[in-house]
């Protein structure tokens, strides 16, 4: 394959049809970091029918996600494999930059992650659910505990109460509620199917040769996800009709009120997509990060001891810490930040589609990928302070509530 002089450097040899796909090994973020180390801060790859640019430099990432260039790559590529799972690309993380995305982001930011909402969650919901988890752990102190499932249950319980004002139902002899188990089953069903179907995005012919039935299985899993989102709306309506006078409206309650005023904007699909997106993304990533933090502390007893000493000296042993204690616990905050840096729940940021494209590449076939893992301090030229907000989010699509989420 003859490389255009105007394209960034990359591997010289590309296979017919497959392009550079055979060069990518698992895990993907390590493979791409290795390519960046060999070819430079920006690497051009031809993945099947798609041209891809891999960003592996902090300075270049900042340049890409600022000014006019930020607008040019603010969209998402529309992959066939995630069309069903993303409600036809309408979820917050995968919608194209535009009016729909701005509306969905505003709802999520104002009604879920605003400073007021975070304070409510910290004071009421999180503290209550955390105490409930500790009580359940204490009741089974002599038996083996699978912490990952407990943390998933905690994340799911908090989100369910904030989004729909519903409490998960569980028995003391179970490590996970029925609702959390259903959500985990849906996530575990969708993830591998999207991985298999992902090859369709680069070699479309494979979709017509879907001998394993991945497309049908993916639709079934997505339908279960939609049913779950609808069930949360119905539960909220039942609570409202039964005389619930709680003035702390849930996110679903707010959206149903907005739907009355602007039904053409806040459609059922809009609400289902946002609920499913936040539940799916918020539970797995949060519980995974907490699990990594616990693992790192157990493997570094000196750090665990210092963190415990900081908590004991500032809070004592008579109560659990709360949000008002956080400003006095800088070492604990550093542990959280370091966990997010070393083991991000999603080591590869979502790809960006180009609306302006280089020569030899069609706009619909061109995208950029940014490796969160490779942009950490693992690269000698990168510092976490120097990286700043780009570490949490990217340009115009980045979240103004990144610090709020980290604190939460």
PDB file of C-alpha atoms in Angstrom, residues 29-30 32-34 55-58 341 347-349 370-380 382:
ATOM      1  CA  UNK A  29      -4.728   0.124  24.639  1.00  0.00           C
ATOM      2  CA  UNK A  30      -1.324  -1.531  25.126  1.00  0.00           C
ATOM      3  CA  UNK A  32      -1.851   1.236  20.430  1.00  0.00           C
ATOM      4  CA  UNK A  33       0.561   2.609  23.051  1.00  0.00           C
ATOM      5  CA  UNK A  34       3.287   0.427  21.534  1.00  0.00           C
ATOM      6  CA  UNK A  55      -3.419  10.317  19.425  1.00  0.00           C
ATOM      7  CA  UNK A  56      -0.652   9.399  21.880  1.00  0.00           C
ATOM      8  CA  UNK A  57       0.643  12.779  23.062  1.00  0.00           C
ATOM      9  CA  UNK A  58      -0.757  15.137  25.692  1.00  0.00           C
ATOM     10  CA  UNK A 341      -4.747   7.340  36.499  1.00  0.00           C
ATOM     11  CA  UNK A 347      -8.470   2.805  29.024  1.00  0.00           C
ATOM     12  CA  UNK A 348      -9.492   3.872  25.496  1.00  0.00           C
ATOM     13  CA  UNK A 349     -11.611   6.994  25.149  1.00  0.00           C
ATOM     14  CA  UNK A 370      -7.286   8.805  22.148  1.00  0.00           C
ATOM     15  CA  UNK A 371      -5.708   6.422  24.637  1.00  0.00           C
ATOM     16  CA  UNK A 372      -6.408   7.473  28.225  1.00  0.00           C
ATOM     17  CA  UNK A 373      -3.979   4.871  29.547  1.00  0.00           C
ATOM     18  CA  UNK A 374      -1.092   5.935  27.303  1.00  0.00           C
ATOM     19  CA  UNK A 375      -1.720   9.610  28.146  1.00  0.00           C
ATOM     20  CA  UNK A 376      -1.080   8.963  31.831  1.00  0.00           C
ATOM     21  CA  UNK A 377       2.216   9.313  33.680  1.00  0.00           C
ATOM     22  CA  UNK A 378       3.282   5.944  32.291  1.00  0.00           C
ATOM     23  CA  UNK A 379       4.654   8.026  29.398  1.00  0.00           C
ATOM     24  CA  UNK A 380       7.845   9.807  30.595  1.00  0.00           C
ATOM     25  CA  UNK A 382       3.470  13.269  30.726  1.00  0.00           C
TER      26      UNK A 382
END
